[in-house]
Short mmCIF file of C-alpha atoms in Angstrom, two decimals:
data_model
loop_
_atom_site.label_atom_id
_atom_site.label_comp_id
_atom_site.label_asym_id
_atom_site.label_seq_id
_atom_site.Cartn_x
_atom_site.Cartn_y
_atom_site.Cartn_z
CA UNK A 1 -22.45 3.03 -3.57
CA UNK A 2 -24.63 5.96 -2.74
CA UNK A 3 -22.00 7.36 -0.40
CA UNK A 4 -19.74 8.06 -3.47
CA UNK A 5 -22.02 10.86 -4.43
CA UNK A 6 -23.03 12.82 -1.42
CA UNK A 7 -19.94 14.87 -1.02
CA UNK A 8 -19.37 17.35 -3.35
CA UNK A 9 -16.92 19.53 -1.96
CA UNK A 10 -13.59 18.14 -0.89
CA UNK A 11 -11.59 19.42 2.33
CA UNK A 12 -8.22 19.66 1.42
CA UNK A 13 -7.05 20.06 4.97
CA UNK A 14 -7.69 15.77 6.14
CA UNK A 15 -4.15 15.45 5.34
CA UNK A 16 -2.62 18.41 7.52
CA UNK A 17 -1.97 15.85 10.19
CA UNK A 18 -0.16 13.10 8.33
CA UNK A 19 3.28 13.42 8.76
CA UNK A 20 4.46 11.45 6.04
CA UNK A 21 2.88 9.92 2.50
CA UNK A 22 4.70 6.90 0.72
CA UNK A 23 3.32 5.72 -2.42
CA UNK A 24 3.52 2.01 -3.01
CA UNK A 25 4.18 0.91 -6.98
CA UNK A 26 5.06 -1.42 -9.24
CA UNK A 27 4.11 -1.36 -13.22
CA UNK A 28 3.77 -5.45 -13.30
CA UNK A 29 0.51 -7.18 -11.37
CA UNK A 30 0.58 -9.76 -9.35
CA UNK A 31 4.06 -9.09 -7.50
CA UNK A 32 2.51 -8.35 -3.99
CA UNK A 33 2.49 -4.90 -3.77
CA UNK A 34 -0.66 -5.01 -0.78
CA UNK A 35 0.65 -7.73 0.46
CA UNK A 36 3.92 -5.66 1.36
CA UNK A 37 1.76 -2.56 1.74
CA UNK A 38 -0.15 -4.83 4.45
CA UNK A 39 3.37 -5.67 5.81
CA UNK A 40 4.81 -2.40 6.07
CA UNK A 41 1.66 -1.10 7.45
CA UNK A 42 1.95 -3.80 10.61
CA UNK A 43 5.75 -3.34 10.84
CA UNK A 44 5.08 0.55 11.34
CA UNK A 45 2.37 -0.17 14.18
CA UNK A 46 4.56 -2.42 16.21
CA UNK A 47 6.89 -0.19 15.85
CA UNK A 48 4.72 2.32 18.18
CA UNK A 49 3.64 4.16 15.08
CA UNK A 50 0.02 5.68 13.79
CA UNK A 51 -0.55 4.50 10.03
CA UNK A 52 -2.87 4.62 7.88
CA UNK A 53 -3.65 2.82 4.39
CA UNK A 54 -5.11 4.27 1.14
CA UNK A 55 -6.41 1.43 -1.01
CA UNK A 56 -5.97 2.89 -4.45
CA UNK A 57 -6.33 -0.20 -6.25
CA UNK A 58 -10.35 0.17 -7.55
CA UNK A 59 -10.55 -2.90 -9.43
CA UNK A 60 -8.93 -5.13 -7.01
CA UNK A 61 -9.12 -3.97 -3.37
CA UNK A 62 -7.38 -6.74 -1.40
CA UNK A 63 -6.47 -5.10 1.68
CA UNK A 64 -9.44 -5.28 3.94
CA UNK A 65 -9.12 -8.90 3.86
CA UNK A 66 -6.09 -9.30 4.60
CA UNK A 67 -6.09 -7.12 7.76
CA UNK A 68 -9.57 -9.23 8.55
CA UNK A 69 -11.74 -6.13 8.81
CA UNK A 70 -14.69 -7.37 7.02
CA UNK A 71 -16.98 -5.08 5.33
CA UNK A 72 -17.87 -2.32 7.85
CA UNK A 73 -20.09 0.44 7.23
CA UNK A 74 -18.31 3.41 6.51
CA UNK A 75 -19.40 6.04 8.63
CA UNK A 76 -19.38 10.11 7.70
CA UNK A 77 -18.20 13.15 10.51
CA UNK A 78 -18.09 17.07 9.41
CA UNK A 79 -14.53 16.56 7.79
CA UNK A 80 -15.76 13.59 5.34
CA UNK A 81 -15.34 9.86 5.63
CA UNK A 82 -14.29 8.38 8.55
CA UNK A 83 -11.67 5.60 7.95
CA UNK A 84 -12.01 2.13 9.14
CA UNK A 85 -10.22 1.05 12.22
CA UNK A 86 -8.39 -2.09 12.37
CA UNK A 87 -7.67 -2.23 16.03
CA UNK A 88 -9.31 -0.66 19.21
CA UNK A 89 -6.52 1.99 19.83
CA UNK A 90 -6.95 3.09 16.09
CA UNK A 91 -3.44 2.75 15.57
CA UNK A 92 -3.65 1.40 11.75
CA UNK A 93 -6.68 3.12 9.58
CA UNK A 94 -7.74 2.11 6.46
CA UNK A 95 -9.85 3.01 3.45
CA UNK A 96 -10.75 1.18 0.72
CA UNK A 97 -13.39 0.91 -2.21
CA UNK A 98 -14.19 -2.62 -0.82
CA UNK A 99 -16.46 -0.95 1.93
CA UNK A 100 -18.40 0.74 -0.36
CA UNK A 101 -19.46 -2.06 -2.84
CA UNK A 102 -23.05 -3.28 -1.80
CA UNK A 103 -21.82 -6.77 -2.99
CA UNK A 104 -18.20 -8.21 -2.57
CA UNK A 105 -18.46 -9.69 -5.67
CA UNK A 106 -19.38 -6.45 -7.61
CA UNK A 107 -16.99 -5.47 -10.40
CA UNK A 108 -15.66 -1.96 -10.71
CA UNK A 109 -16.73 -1.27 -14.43
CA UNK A 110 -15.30 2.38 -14.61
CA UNK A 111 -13.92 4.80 -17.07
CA UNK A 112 -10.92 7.23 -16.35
CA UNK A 113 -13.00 10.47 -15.20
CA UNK A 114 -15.23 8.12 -12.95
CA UNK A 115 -11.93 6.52 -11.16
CA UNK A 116 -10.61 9.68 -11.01
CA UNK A 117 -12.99 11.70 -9.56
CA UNK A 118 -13.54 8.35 -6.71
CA UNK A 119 -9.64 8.78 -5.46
CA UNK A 120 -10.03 12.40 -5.36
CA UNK A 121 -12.42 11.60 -2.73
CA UNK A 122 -9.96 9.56 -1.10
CA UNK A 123 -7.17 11.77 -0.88
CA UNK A 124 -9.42 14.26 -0.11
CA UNK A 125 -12.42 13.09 1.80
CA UNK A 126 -10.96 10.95 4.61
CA UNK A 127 -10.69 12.34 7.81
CA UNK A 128 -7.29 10.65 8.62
CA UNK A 129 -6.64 12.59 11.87
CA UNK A 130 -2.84 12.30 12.95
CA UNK A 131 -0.85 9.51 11.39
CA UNK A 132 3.04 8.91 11.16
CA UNK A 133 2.78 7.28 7.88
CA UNK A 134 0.11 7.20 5.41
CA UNK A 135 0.57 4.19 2.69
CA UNK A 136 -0.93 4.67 -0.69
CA UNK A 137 -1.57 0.83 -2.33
CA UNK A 138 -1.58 1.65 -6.54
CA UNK A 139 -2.70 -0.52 -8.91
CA UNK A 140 -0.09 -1.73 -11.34
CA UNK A 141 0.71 0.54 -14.07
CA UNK A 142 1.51 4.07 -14.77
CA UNK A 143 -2.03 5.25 -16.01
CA UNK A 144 -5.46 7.59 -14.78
CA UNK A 145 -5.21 6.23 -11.00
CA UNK A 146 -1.56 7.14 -10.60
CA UNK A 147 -1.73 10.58 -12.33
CA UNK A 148 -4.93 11.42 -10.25
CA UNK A 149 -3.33 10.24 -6.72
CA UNK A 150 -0.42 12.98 -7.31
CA UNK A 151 -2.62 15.65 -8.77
CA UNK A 152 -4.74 15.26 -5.80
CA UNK A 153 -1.24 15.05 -3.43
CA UNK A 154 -0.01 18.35 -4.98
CA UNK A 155 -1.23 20.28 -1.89
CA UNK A 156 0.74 17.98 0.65
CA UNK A 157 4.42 16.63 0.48
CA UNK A 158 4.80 12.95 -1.05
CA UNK A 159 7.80 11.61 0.72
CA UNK A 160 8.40 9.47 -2.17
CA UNK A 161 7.89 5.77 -3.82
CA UNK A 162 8.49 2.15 -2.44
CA UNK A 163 8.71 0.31 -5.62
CA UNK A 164 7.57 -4.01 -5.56
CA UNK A 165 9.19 -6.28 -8.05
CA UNK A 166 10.20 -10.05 -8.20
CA UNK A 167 13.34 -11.22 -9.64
CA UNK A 168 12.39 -12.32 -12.96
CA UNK A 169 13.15 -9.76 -15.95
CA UNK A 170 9.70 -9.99 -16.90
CA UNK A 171 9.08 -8.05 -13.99
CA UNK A 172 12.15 -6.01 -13.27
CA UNK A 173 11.20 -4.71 -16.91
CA UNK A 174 8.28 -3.03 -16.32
CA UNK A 175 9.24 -1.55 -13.25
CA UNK A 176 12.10 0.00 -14.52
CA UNK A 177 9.16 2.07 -16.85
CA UNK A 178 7.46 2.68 -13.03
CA UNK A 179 11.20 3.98 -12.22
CA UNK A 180 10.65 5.92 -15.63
CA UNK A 181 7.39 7.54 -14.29
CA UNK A 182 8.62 8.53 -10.91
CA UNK A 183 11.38 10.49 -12.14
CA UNK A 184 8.69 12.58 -14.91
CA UNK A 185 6.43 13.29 -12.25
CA UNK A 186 9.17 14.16 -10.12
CA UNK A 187 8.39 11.57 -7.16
CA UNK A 188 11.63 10.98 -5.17
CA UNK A 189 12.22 7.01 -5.26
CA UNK A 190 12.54 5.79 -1.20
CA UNK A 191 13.80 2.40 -2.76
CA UNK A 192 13.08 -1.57 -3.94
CA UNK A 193 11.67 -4.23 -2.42
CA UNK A 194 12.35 -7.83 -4.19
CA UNK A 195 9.30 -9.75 -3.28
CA UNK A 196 8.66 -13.25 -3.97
CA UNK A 197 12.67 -13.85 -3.14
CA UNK A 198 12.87 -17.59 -2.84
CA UNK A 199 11.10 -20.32 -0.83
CA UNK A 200 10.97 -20.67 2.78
CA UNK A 201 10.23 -24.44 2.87
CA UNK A 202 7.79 -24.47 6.13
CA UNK A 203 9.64 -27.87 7.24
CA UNK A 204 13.43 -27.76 7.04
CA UNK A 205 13.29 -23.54 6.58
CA UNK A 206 15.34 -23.94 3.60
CA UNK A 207 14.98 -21.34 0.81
CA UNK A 208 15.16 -22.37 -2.61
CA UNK A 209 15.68 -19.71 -5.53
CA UNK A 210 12.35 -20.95 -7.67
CA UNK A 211 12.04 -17.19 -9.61
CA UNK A 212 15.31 -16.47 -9.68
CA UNK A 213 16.90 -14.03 -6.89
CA UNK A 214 18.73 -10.64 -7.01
CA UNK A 215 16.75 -9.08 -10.39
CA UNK A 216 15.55 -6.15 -7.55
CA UNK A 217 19.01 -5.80 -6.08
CA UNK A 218 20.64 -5.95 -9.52
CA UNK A 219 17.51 -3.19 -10.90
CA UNK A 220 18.29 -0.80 -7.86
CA UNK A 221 21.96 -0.94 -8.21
CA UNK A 222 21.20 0.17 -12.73
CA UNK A 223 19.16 2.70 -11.73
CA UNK A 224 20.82 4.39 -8.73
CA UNK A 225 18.18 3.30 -6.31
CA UNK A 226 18.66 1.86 -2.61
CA UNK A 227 17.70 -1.38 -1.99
CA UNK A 228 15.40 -1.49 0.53
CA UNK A 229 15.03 -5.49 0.79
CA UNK A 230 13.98 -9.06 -0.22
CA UNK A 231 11.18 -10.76 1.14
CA UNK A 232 11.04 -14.61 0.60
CA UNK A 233 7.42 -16.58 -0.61
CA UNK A 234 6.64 -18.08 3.28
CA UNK A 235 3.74 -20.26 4.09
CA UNK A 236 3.47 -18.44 7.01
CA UNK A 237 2.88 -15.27 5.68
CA UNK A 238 0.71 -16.39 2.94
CA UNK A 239 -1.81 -17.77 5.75
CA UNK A 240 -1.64 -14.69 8.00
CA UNK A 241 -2.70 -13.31 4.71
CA UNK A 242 -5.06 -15.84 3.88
CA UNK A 243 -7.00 -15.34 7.22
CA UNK A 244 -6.33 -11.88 7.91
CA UNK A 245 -3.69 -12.23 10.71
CA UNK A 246 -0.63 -9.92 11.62
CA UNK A 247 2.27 -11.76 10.68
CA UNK A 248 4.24 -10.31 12.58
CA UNK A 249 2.01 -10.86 16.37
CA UNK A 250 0.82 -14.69 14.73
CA UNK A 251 4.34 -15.98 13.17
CA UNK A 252 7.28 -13.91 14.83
CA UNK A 253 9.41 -16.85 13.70
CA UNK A 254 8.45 -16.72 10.23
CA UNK A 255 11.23 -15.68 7.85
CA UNK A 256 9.21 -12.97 6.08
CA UNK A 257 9.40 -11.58 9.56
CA UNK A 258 12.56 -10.33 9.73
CA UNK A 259 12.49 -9.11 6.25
CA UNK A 260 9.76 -6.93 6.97
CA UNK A 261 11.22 -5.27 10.39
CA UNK A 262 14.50 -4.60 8.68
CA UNK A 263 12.40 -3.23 5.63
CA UNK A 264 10.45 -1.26 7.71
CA UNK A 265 13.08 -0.06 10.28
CA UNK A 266 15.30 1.35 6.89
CA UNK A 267 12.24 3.28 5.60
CA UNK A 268 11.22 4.68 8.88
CA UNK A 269 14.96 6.04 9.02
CA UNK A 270 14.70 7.44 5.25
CA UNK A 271 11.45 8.97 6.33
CA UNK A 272 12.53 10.59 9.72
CA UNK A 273 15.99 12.26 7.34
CA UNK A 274 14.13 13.85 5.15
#
């Protein structure tokens, strides 16, 4: 992890070309927020746009596996780091602490100031170029990483939040304390996803209700937020996930599919309003 420590100064001007920055949350684990980031991310590029993903999530970074991209070495240029690719017309970039462990299986064993000062390099540091969207994945909570994306965000316009939840009140609780957060630091809310809304079965295409359904909806509608969406559990996207497929190009007739576009087609419009 060598490359962590060779840049000392940061260029604040990598993010003069990004048109728009959406921060991904959710204060509960394990309710898919990279999965949708991955989603949204693919949804934006068929949709002709140039996007680009921050993995924020130190501890557990997900996403280059399930875009497939390996573990490339990360390359530097005059401006900083230069993001990983996932396609040859470099229409969806990506950067993520996952290229810079020497082992996969390393652990990230870091205190605040250290995690800090690593996502100030990512904000910072990556030489982004011009994107339409740039998605920041966060790891759950409201804690160091979150604080030190926005203080490093400061110089350039944050959009706003998607926030990720599943039905259940176990979960709808603790994002209501992300909502919480959002509104102290002053980050405008873009709306809720419900993830994890019902089963597709992958024979009859039935969905069945097996964490509930409508805690999001029912959360958004509380709090004054738009809904953005529910995305079913599909076995179809779970395996494009699984092997590092686009969903959306492998399983157009999956059910998550449509979810997805319309998820993605509402945001771009929120985004292009602003």
């Amino acid at each position: 992890m060598s490359q962590i420590r060779n840049m000392e100064q940061h260029n604040d001007g990598n993010l003069s070309q990004v048109r728009h920055v959406v921060l991904v949350l959710s204060g509960k684990g394990g309710v898919g927020k990279s999965t949708v980031t991955t989603g949204l991310a693919l949804a934006f590029r068929h949709a002709g746009k140039k996007v680009g993903i921050l993995d924020a999530d130190l501890c557990g970074p997900s996403i280059p596996c399930m875009l497939g991209v390996g573990r490339p070495d990360v390359h530097q240029c005059d401006s900083g780091w230069v993001p990983v690719y996932t396609d040859a017309q470099k229409s969806l970039a990506l950067m993520s602490i996952g290229f810079l462990l020497e082992d996969p299986d390393e652990a990230v064993v870091w205190r605040g100031p250290k995690k800090t000062a690593m996502i100030a390099q990512f904000v910072c540091d990556v030489a982004w170029g011009e994107l339409d969207v740039l998605l920041v994945d966060t790891p759950p909570g409201t804690s160091d990483e979150h604080l030190a994306v926005l203080e490093n965000l400061k110089k350039h316009r944050v959009d706003g939040a998607v926030l990720v939840t599943t039905p259940q009140a176990v979960s709808t609780g603790d994002v209501r304390r992300e909502i919480t957060f959002c509104k102290k630091t002053g980050v405008r809310i873009l709306g809720i996803i419900e993830n994890m809304s019902g089963f597709v079965c992958p024979h009859c295409s039935e969905c069945s209700n097996i964490f509930s359904k409508g805690g999001g909806e029912e959360l958004a509608k509380l709090t004054g937020s738009t809904f953005l969406g529910a995305v079913p559990l599909d076995p179809l996207l779970s395996t494009s996930i699984e092997e590092g497929r686009d969903v959306l190009q492998s399983f157009p007739q999956s059910a998550a599919f449509s979810a997805i576009s319309n998820i993605s087609q509402t945001l771009l419009r929120s985004l292009q309003a602003a």
